[in-house]
PDB file of N, CA and C in Angstrom:
ATOM      1  N   MET A   1     118.815 118.338  97.469  1.00 65.00           N
ATOM      2  CA  MET A   1     118.930 117.890  95.809  1.00 65.00           C
ATOM      3  C   MET A   1     119.034 116.434  96.170  1.00 65.00           C
ATOM      4  N   LEU A   2     119.631 115.715  96.665  1.00 63.00           N
ATOM      5  CA  LEU A   2     119.476 114.305  96.750  1.00 63.00           C
ATOM      6  C   LEU A   2     118.127 113.777  96.942  1.00 63.00           C
ATOM      7  N   HIS A   3     117.321 114.329  97.947  1.00 66.00           N
ATOM      8  CA  HIS A   3     116.063 114.257  98.288  1.00 66.00           C
ATOM      9  C   HIS A   3     115.423 114.364  97.065  1.00 66.00           C
ATOM     10  N   THR A   4     115.255 115.289  96.124  1.00 71.00           N
ATOM     11  CA  THR A   4     114.503 115.773  95.043  1.00 71.00           C
ATOM     12  C   THR A   4     114.769 114.568  93.760  1.00 71.00           C
ATOM     13  N   TYR A   5     115.885 114.151  93.571  1.00 68.00           N
ATOM     14  CA  TYR A   5     116.453 113.029  92.884  1.00 68.00           C
ATOM     15  C   TYR A   5     115.729 111.639  93.160  1.00 68.00           C
ATOM     16  N   ALA A   6     116.302 111.532  94.670  1.00 71.00           N
ATOM     17  CA  ALA A   6     115.367 110.078  94.931  1.00 71.00           C
ATOM     18  C   ALA A   6     113.920 110.121  94.747  1.00 71.00           C
ATOM     19  N   ALA A   7     113.242 111.023  95.111  1.00 69.00           N
ATOM     20  CA  ALA A   7     112.032 111.166  95.179  1.00 69.00           C
ATOM     21  C   ALA A   7     111.283 110.948  93.743  1.00 69.00           C
ATOM     22  N   ALA A   8     111.874 111.202  92.654  1.00 69.00           N
ATOM     23  CA  ALA A   8     111.332 111.464  91.361  1.00 69.00           C
ATOM     24  C   ALA A   8     111.947 109.904  90.822  1.00 69.00           C
ATOM     25  N   LEU A   9     112.646 109.070  91.517  1.00 72.00           N
ATOM     26  CA  LEU A   9     112.774 107.872  91.030  1.00 72.00           C
ATOM     27  C   LEU A   9     111.671 106.669  90.586  1.00 72.00           C
ATOM     28  N   PRO A  10     111.577 105.975  89.903  1.00 67.00           N
ATOM     29  CA  PRO A  10     110.633 105.136  89.674  1.00 67.00           C
ATOM     30  C   PRO A  10     110.253 104.213  90.919  1.00 67.00           C
ATOM     31  N   ASP A  11     110.895 103.994  91.933  1.00 66.00           N
ATOM     32  CA  ASP A  11     110.708 103.360  92.828  1.00 66.00           C
ATOM     33  C   ASP A  11     110.285 103.805  94.251  1.00 66.00           C
ATOM     34  N   ALA A  12     110.211 105.119  94.007  1.00 72.00           N
ATOM     35  CA  ALA A  12     109.823 106.172  95.055  1.00 72.00           C
ATOM     36  C   ALA A  12     108.504 106.665  94.525  1.00 72.00           C
ATOM     37  N   LEU A  13     108.456 107.855  94.302  1.00 77.00           N
ATOM     38  CA  LEU A  13     107.053 108.720  93.811  1.00 77.00           C
ATOM     39  C   LEU A  13     106.934 108.341  92.147  1.00 77.00           C
ATOM     40  N   ASN A  14     107.798 108.392  91.573  1.00 82.00           N
ATOM     41  CA  ASN A  14     107.658 107.774  90.295  1.00 82.00           C
ATOM     42  C   ASN A  14     106.924 109.298  89.416  1.00 82.00           C
ATOM     43  N   CYS A  15     107.591 110.488  89.829  1.00 85.00           N
ATOM     44  CA  CYS A  15     106.959 111.757  89.244  1.00 85.00           C
ATOM     45  C   CYS A  15     107.653 111.809  87.880  1.00 85.00           C
ATOM     46  N   SER A  16     106.691 112.503  86.744  1.00 88.00           N
ATOM     47  CA  SER A  16     107.127 112.865  85.531  1.00 88.00           C
ATOM     48  C   SER A  16     106.318 113.825  85.028  1.00 88.00           C
ATOM     49  N   ALA A  17     106.459 114.614  83.677  1.00 92.00           N
ATOM     50  CA  ALA A  17     105.707 115.844  83.498  1.00 92.00           C
ATOM     51  C   ALA A  17     104.407 115.370  83.249  1.00 92.00           C
ATOM     52  N   ARG A  18     104.177 113.788  82.865  1.00 93.00           N
ATOM     53  CA  ARG A  18     102.722 113.909  83.053  1.00 93.00           C
ATOM     54  C   ARG A  18     101.762 113.992  84.142  1.00 93.00           C
ATOM     55  N   ASP A  19     102.313 114.126  85.226  1.00 93.00           N
ATOM     56  CA  ASP A  19     101.845 114.493  86.401  1.00 93.00           C
ATOM     57  C   ASP A  19     101.247 115.755  86.943  1.00 93.00           C
ATOM     58  N   VAL A  20     100.276 115.822  87.636  1.00 95.00           N
ATOM     59  CA  VAL A  20      99.760 117.018  88.271  1.00 95.00           C
ATOM     60  C   VAL A  20      99.719 116.714  89.641  1.00 95.00           C
ATOM     61  N   ILE A  21     100.710 117.578  90.501  1.00 92.00           N
ATOM     62  CA  ILE A  21     101.000 117.361  92.115  1.00 92.00           C
ATOM     63  C   ILE A  21     100.082 118.430  92.891  1.00 92.00           C
ATOM     64  N   LEU A  22      99.385 118.056  93.702  1.00 91.00           N
ATOM     65  CA  LEU A  22      98.884 118.999  94.858  1.00 91.00           C
ATOM     66  C   LEU A  22      99.529 118.575  96.006  1.00 91.00           C
ATOM     67  N   PRO A  23     100.026 119.418  96.785  1.00 89.00           N
ATOM     68  CA  PRO A  23     100.266 119.351  97.980  1.00 89.00           C
ATOM     69  C   PRO A  23      99.491 120.239  98.822  1.00 89.00           C
ATOM     70  N   VAL A  24      98.796 119.089  99.921  1.00 85.00           N
ATOM     71  CA  VAL A  24      97.951 119.856 100.788  1.00 85.00           C
ATOM     72  C   VAL A  24      98.318 119.862 102.247  1.00 85.00           C
ATOM     73  N   VAL A  25      99.908 120.183 102.153  1.00 81.00           N
ATOM     74  CA  VAL A  25     100.716 120.427 103.313  1.00 81.00           C
ATOM     75  C   VAL A  25     101.197 121.538 103.302  1.00 81.00           C
ATOM     76  N   PRO A  26     101.468 121.977 104.756  1.00 76.00           N
ATOM     77  CA  PRO A  26     102.296 123.380 104.743  1.00 76.00           C
ATOM     78  C   PRO A  26     103.659 123.609 104.361  1.00 76.00           C
ATOM     79  N   MET A  27     103.697 124.439 103.837  1.00 78.00           N
ATOM     80  CA  MET A  27     104.928 124.954 103.189  1.00 78.00           C
ATOM     81  C   MET A  27     106.258 125.037 103.919  1.00 78.00           C
ATOM     82  N   PHE A  28     105.667 125.160 105.113  1.00 76.00           N
ATOM     83  CA  PHE A  28     106.673 125.268 106.215  1.00 76.00           C
ATOM     84  C   PHE A  28     107.171 123.850 107.152  1.00 76.00           C
ATOM     85  N   HIS A  29     106.435 122.958 106.404  1.00 67.00           N
ATOM     86  CA  HIS A  29     106.591 121.465 106.984  1.00 67.00           C
ATOM     87  C   HIS A  29     107.654 120.981 105.895  1.00 67.00           C
ATOM     88  N   VAL A  30     108.890 120.973 105.923  1.00 68.00           N
ATOM     89  CA  VAL A  30     110.031 120.592 105.083  1.00 68.00           C
ATOM     90  C   VAL A  30     109.484 120.997 103.579  1.00 68.00           C
ATOM     91  N   ASN A  31     109.196 122.097 103.648  1.00 67.00           N
ATOM     92  CA  ASN A  31     108.682 122.906 102.326  1.00 67.00           C
ATOM     93  C   ASN A  31     107.961 121.757 101.502  1.00 67.00           C
ATOM     94  N   ALA A  32     106.558 121.396 101.785  1.00 75.00           N
ATOM     95  CA  ALA A  32     105.702 120.331 101.398  1.00 75.00           C
ATOM     96  C   ALA A  32     106.248 119.295 100.857  1.00 75.00           C
ATOM     97  N   TRP A  33     107.121 119.017 101.924  1.00 74.00           N
ATOM     98  CA  TRP A  33     108.126 117.154 101.570  1.00 74.00           C
ATOM     99  C   TRP A  33     108.569 117.466 100.357  1.00 74.00           C
ATOM    100  N   GLY A  34     108.981 118.525 100.144  1.00 82.00           N
ATOM    101  CA  GLY A  34     109.899 118.653  98.704  1.00 82.00           C
ATOM    102  C   GLY A  34     109.243 118.288  97.453  1.00 82.00           C
ATOM    103  N   LEU A  35     107.850 118.491  97.492  1.00 86.00           N
ATOM    104  CA  LEU A  35     107.073 118.214  96.362  1.00 86.00           C
ATOM    105  C   LEU A  35     107.260 119.557  95.071  1.00 86.00           C
ATOM    106  N   PRO A  36     107.346 120.924  95.988  1.00 88.00           N
ATOM    107  CA  PRO A  36     107.632 121.787  94.620  1.00 88.00           C
ATOM    108  C   PRO A  36     109.148 121.584  93.958  1.00 88.00           C
ATOM    109  N   TYR A  37     109.998 121.156  94.713  1.00 87.00           N
ATOM    110  CA  TYR A  37     111.178 120.857  93.789  1.00 87.00           C
ATOM    111  C   TYR A  37     110.904 120.033  92.898  1.00 87.00           C
ATOM    112  N   ILE A  38     110.463 118.742  93.475  1.00 88.00           N
ATOM    113  CA  ILE A  38     110.479 117.737  92.663  1.00 88.00           C
ATOM    114  C   ILE A  38     109.753 117.828  91.192  1.00 88.00           C
ATOM    115  N   ALA A  39     108.536 118.759  91.271  1.00 91.00           N
ATOM    116  CA  ALA A  39     107.761 119.237  90.183  1.00 91.00           C
ATOM    117  C   ALA A  39     108.446 119.964  89.375  1.00 91.00           C
ATOM    118  N   CYS A  40     109.400 120.762  89.893  1.00 90.00           N
ATOM    119  CA  CYS A  40     110.031 121.554  89.049  1.00 90.00           C
ATOM    120  C   CYS A  40     111.423 120.840  88.336  1.00 90.00           C
ATOM    121  N   MET A  41     111.892 119.826  88.950  1.00 88.00           N
ATOM    122  CA  MET A  41     112.979 118.889  88.362  1.00 88.00           C
ATOM    123  C   MET A  41     112.382 118.201  87.073  1.00 88.00           C
ATOM    124  N   VAL A  42     111.157 117.532  87.173  1.00 90.00           N
ATOM    125  CA  VAL A  42     110.532 116.854  86.310  1.00 90.00           C
ATOM    126  C   VAL A  42     109.466 117.313  85.262  1.00 90.00           C
ATOM    127  N   GLY A  43     109.138 118.420  85.485  1.00 93.00           N
ATOM    128  CA  GLY A  43     108.288 119.585  84.838  1.00 93.00           C
ATOM    129  C   GLY A  43     106.894 118.908  85.139  1.00 93.00           C
ATOM    130  N   ALA A  44     106.403 118.624  86.071  1.00 94.00           N
ATOM    131  CA  ALA A  44     105.092 118.235  86.377  1.00 94.00           C
ATOM    132  C   ALA A  44     104.315 119.549  86.653  1.00 94.00           C
ATOM    133  N   LYS A  45     103.401 119.496  86.729  1.00 96.00           N
ATOM    134  CA  LYS A  45     102.322 120.504  86.752  1.00 96.00           C
ATOM    135  C   LYS A  45     102.233 120.463  88.364  1.00 96.00           C
ATOM    136  N   LEU A  46     102.148 121.863  89.174  1.00 95.00           N
ATOM    137  CA  LEU A  46     101.989 121.931  90.420  1.00 95.00           C
ATOM    138  C   LEU A  46     100.644 123.016  90.872  1.00 95.00           C
ATOM    139  N   VAL A  47     100.261 122.317  91.546  1.00 94.00           N
ATOM    140  CA  VAL A  47      98.568 122.926  92.116  1.00 94.00           C
ATOM    141  C   VAL A  47      98.549 123.182  93.484  1.00 94.00           C
ATOM    142  N   PHE A  48      98.368 124.684  94.039  1.00 92.00           N
ATOM    143  CA  PHE A  48      98.189 124.754  95.376  1.00 92.00           C
ATOM    144  C   PHE A  48      96.972 125.087  95.639  1.00 92.00           C
ATOM    145  N   PRO A  49      96.286 124.575  97.041  1.00 90.00           N
ATOM    146  CA  PRO A  49      94.870 124.660  97.358  1.00 90.00           C
ATOM    147  C   PRO A  49      94.636 126.192  97.547  1.00 90.00           C
ATOM    148  N   GLY A  50      95.509 126.967  98.139  1.00 89.00           N
ATOM    149  CA  GLY A  50      94.797 128.247  98.702  1.00 89.00           C
ATOM    150  C   GLY A  50      94.475 128.225  99.819  1.00 89.00           C
ATOM    151  N   PRO A  51      93.535 128.973 100.240  1.00 88.00           N
ATOM    152  CA  PRO A  51      92.996 129.003 101.708  1.00 88.00           C
ATOM    153  C   PRO A  51      91.737 128.002 101.854  1.00 88.00           C
ATOM    154  N   ALA A  52      91.085 127.806 100.734  1.00 84.00           N
ATOM    155  CA  ALA A  52      90.116 126.826 100.916  1.00 84.00           C
ATOM    156  C   ALA A  52      90.192 125.362 100.846  1.00 84.00           C
ATOM    157  N   LEU A  53      90.349 124.914 102.291  1.00 82.00           N
ATOM    158  CA  LEU A  53      90.727 123.797 102.692  1.00 82.00           C
ATOM    159  C   LEU A  53      89.679 122.865 103.091  1.00 82.00           C
ATOM    160  N   ASP A  54      88.537 122.985 102.855  1.00 81.00           N
ATOM    161  CA  ASP A  54      87.380 122.182 103.338  1.00 81.00           C
ATOM    162  C   ASP A  54      87.146 121.107 102.134  1.00 81.00           C
ATOM    163  N   GLY A  55      86.632 120.065 102.709  1.00 79.00           N
ATOM    164  CA  GLY A  55      86.573 118.851 101.714  1.00 79.00           C
ATOM    165  C   GLY A  55      85.904 119.271 100.430  1.00 79.00           C
ATOM    166  N   LYS A  56      84.676 120.144 100.273  1.00 84.00           N
ATOM    167  CA  LYS A  56      84.287 120.185  99.033  1.00 84.00           C
ATOM    168  C   LYS A  56      85.275 121.129  98.142  1.00 84.00           C
ATOM    169  N   SER A  57      85.818 122.021  98.649  1.00 88.00           N
ATOM    170  CA  SER A  57      86.684 122.716  97.695  1.00 88.00           C
ATOM    171  C   SER A  57      87.732 121.836  97.301  1.00 88.00           C
ATOM    172  N   LEU A  58      88.840 121.319  98.216  1.00 87.00           N
ATOM    173  CA  LEU A  58      89.554 120.124  97.793  1.00 87.00           C
ATOM    174  C   LEU A  58      89.334 119.136  96.657  1.00 87.00           C
ATOM    175  N   TYR A  59      87.870 118.718  96.795  1.00 86.00           N
ATOM    176  CA  TYR A  59      87.591 117.648  96.183  1.00 86.00           C
ATOM    177  C   TYR A  59      87.077 118.095  94.435  1.00 86.00           C
ATOM    178  N   GLU A  60      86.559 119.385  94.644  1.00 90.00           N
ATOM    179  CA  GLU A  60      86.542 120.000  93.319  1.00 90.00           C
ATOM    180  C   GLU A  60      87.728 120.754  92.731  1.00 90.00           C
ATOM    181  N   LEU A  61      88.753 120.814  93.296  1.00 92.00           N
ATOM    182  CA  LEU A  61      90.058 121.133  92.787  1.00 92.00           C
ATOM    183  C   LEU A  61      90.874 120.046  92.211  1.00 92.00           C
ATOM    184  N   LEU A  62      90.730 118.672  92.944  1.00 91.00           N
ATOM    185  CA  LEU A  62      91.085 117.552  92.539  1.00 91.00           C
ATOM    186  C   LEU A  62      90.507 117.135  91.218  1.00 91.00           C
ATOM    187  N   GLU A  63      89.382 117.286  90.967  1.00 92.00           N
ATOM    188  CA  GLU A  63      88.359 116.752  89.720  1.00 92.00           C
ATOM    189  C   GLU A  63      89.018 117.920  88.345  1.00 92.00           C
ATOM    190  N   ALA A  64      88.728 119.145  89.080  1.00 95.00           N
ATOM    191  CA  ALA A  64      88.999 120.347  87.976  1.00 95.00           C
ATOM    192  C   ALA A  64      90.718 120.246  87.189  1.00 95.00           C
ATOM    193  N   GLU A  65      91.487 119.949  88.302  1.00 96.00           N
ATOM    194  CA  GLU A  65      92.929 119.880  87.371  1.00 96.00           C
ATOM    195  C   GLU A  65      93.636 118.613  87.394  1.00 96.00           C
ATOM    196  N   GLN A  66      92.632 117.493  87.503  1.00 94.00           N
ATOM    197  CA  GLN A  66      93.250 116.218  87.411  1.00 94.00           C
ATOM    198  C   GLN A  66      94.345 115.490  87.988  1.00 94.00           C
ATOM    199  N   VAL A  67      94.095 115.794  89.202  1.00 93.00           N
ATOM    200  CA  VAL A  67      95.476 115.895  90.033  1.00 93.00           C
ATOM    201  C   VAL A  67      95.784 114.304  90.335  1.00 93.00           C
ATOM    202  N   THR A  68      97.186 113.897  90.113  1.00 91.00           N
ATOM    203  CA  THR A  68      97.581 112.449  89.843  1.00 91.00           C
ATOM    204  C   THR A  68      98.088 112.010  91.141  1.00 91.00           C
ATOM    205  N   LEU A  69      99.012 113.224  91.793  1.00 89.00           N
ATOM    206  CA  LEU A  69      99.747 112.790  93.379  1.00 89.00           C
ATOM    207  C   LEU A  69      99.152 113.831  93.962  1.00 89.00           C
ATOM    208  N   LEU A  70      98.722 113.302  95.309  1.00 86.00           N
ATOM    209  CA  LEU A  70      97.897 114.380  96.290  1.00 86.00           C
ATOM    210  C   LEU A  70      98.801 113.893  97.380  1.00 86.00           C
ATOM    211  N   ALA A  71      99.239 115.063  98.264  1.00 84.00           N
ATOM    212  CA  ALA A  71     100.057 114.659  99.493  1.00 84.00           C
ATOM    213  C   ALA A  71      99.234 115.631 100.575  1.00 84.00           C
ATOM    214  N   PHE A  72      98.754 114.766 101.516  1.00 78.00           N
ATOM    215  CA  PHE A  72      98.097 115.518 102.843  1.00 78.00           C
ATOM    216  C   PHE A  72      98.297 114.508 104.036  1.00 78.00           C
ATOM    217  N   ARG A  73      98.127 115.274 105.010  1.00 72.00           N
ATOM    218  CA  ARG A  73      98.286 114.628 106.537  1.00 72.00           C
ATOM    219  C   ARG A  73      96.725 113.898 106.428  1.00 72.00           C
ATOM    220  N   LEU A  74      96.743 112.677 106.859  1.00 68.00           N
ATOM    221  CA  LEU A  74      95.668 111.757 106.824  1.00 68.00           C
ATOM    222  C   LEU A  74      94.901 111.962 108.120  1.00 68.00           C
ATOM    223  N   SER A  75      93.747 112.336 108.010  1.00 65.00           N
ATOM    224  CA  SER A  75      92.731 112.291 109.115  1.00 65.00           C
ATOM    225  C   SER A  75      91.684 111.601 108.774  1.00 65.00           C
ATOM    226  N   GLY A  76      90.597 111.733 109.829  1.00 58.00           N
ATOM    227  CA  GLY A  76      89.545 111.105 109.693  1.00 58.00           C
ATOM    228  C   GLY A  76      88.449 111.535 108.782  1.00 58.00           C
ATOM    229  N   LYS A  77      88.589 113.354 108.656  1.00 62.00           N
ATOM    230  CA  LYS A  77      87.872 113.849 107.875  1.00 62.00           C
ATOM    231  C   LYS A  77      88.255 113.768 106.447  1.00 62.00           C
ATOM    232  N   ALA A  78      89.631 113.668 106.199  1.00 60.00           N
ATOM    233  CA  ALA A  78      90.330 113.482 104.869  1.00 60.00           C
ATOM    234  C   ALA A  78      89.719 112.242 104.139  1.00 60.00           C
ATOM    235  N   CYS A  79      89.788 110.814 105.103  1.00 62.00           N
ATOM    236  CA  CYS A  79      89.603 109.706 104.645  1.00 62.00           C
ATOM    237  C   CYS A  79      88.121 109.681 103.953  1.00 62.00           C
ATOM    238  N   LEU A  80      86.891 110.425 104.736  1.00 62.00           N
ATOM    239  CA  LEU A  80      85.587 110.428 104.556  1.00 62.00           C
ATOM    240  C   LEU A  80      85.385 111.185 103.271  1.00 62.00           C
ATOM    241  N   VAL A  81      86.242 112.365 103.020  1.00 61.00           N
ATOM    242  CA  VAL A  81      86.102 113.166 101.658  1.00 61.00           C
ATOM    243  C   VAL A  81      86.521 111.981 100.690  1.00 61.00           C
ATOM    244  N   MET A  82      87.480 111.626 100.867  1.00 60.00           N
ATOM    245  CA  MET A  82      87.889 110.502  99.731  1.00 60.00           C
ATOM    246  C   MET A  82      87.014 109.443  99.497  1.00 60.00           C
ATOM    247  N   LEU A  83      86.103 108.789 100.614  1.00 60.00           N
ATOM    248  CA  LEU A  83      85.472 107.722 100.364  1.00 60.00           C
ATOM    249  C   LEU A  83      83.749 108.010  99.697  1.00 60.00           C
ATOM    250  N   ARG A  84      84.044 109.370  99.659  1.00 63.00           N
ATOM    251  CA  ARG A  84      82.381 109.842  99.164  1.00 63.00           C
ATOM    252  C   ARG A  84      82.191 109.423  97.636  1.00 63.00           C
ATOM    253  N   LYS A  85      82.941 109.507  96.960  1.00 57.00           N
ATOM    254  CA  LYS A  85      82.839 109.475  95.468  1.00 57.00           C
ATOM    255  C   LYS A  85      84.383 108.430  94.963  1.00 57.00           C
ATOM    256  N   PRO A  86      83.875 107.477  94.212  1.00 54.00           N
ATOM    257  CA  PRO A  86      84.750 106.547  93.613  1.00 54.00           C
ATOM    258  C   PRO A  86      85.826 107.246  92.638  1.00 54.00           C
ATOM    259  N   ALA A  87      86.811 107.310  92.548  1.00 55.00           N
ATOM    260  CA  ALA A  87      87.890 108.042  91.763  1.00 55.00           C
ATOM    261  C   ALA A  87      87.541 107.394  90.317  1.00 55.00           C
ATOM    262  N   SER A  88      87.855 108.388  89.340  1.00 57.00           N
ATOM    263  CA  SER A  88      87.643 107.825  87.917  1.00 57.00           C
ATOM    264  C   SER A  88      89.159 108.023  87.628  1.00 57.00           C
ATOM    265  N   ASP A  89      89.315 107.075  86.802  1.00 53.00           N
ATOM    266  CA  ASP A  89      90.787 106.777  86.315  1.00 53.00           C
ATOM    267  C   ASP A  89      90.818 107.145  84.681  1.00 53.00           C
ATOM    268  N   SER A  90      91.393 108.680  84.580  1.00 52.00           N
ATOM    269  CA  SER A  90      90.975 109.379  83.151  1.00 52.00           C
ATOM    270  C   SER A  90      92.417 108.822  82.344  1.00 52.00           C
ATOM    271  N   ARG A  91      93.259 108.161  83.053  1.00 50.00           N
ATOM    272  CA  ARG A  91      94.806 107.610  82.085  1.00 50.00           C
ATOM    273  C   ARG A  91      94.520 106.416  81.809  1.00 50.00           C
ATOM    274  N   ALA A  92      93.573 105.777  81.870  1.00 45.00           N
ATOM    275  CA  ALA A  92      93.136 104.360  81.341  1.00 45.00           C
ATOM    276  C   ALA A  92      92.803 104.381  79.837  1.00 45.00           C
TER     277      ALA A  92
END
C-alpha cells in the first residue's frame, strides 16, 4: 500500500484520473510494478495488451487508447518500435 501511495505522488509517477496506463510487463513480476493498484487508487484507465505483444499491435493499442503512461522492459526492439513514428502530444 505504501508503494502505491508513493508511486502516485507528483514527484514519482504523478498518476491521476486523466492518465491511461498500459503495463506491458508480466503481472507475475511484482504485479506489473504495482501499476494496477496505482490506477485503481487514482481512478486512471488501465489497459492490458493481451497476447499481442508485437510492435505493430502495441503501437496500434497505444494510439487507439491514447496511452499516457507505458511501462515495459526496454529492449533494442522496443526502442526501434518507439523511434519509427514521432509521438503526437494530444494533451497540449
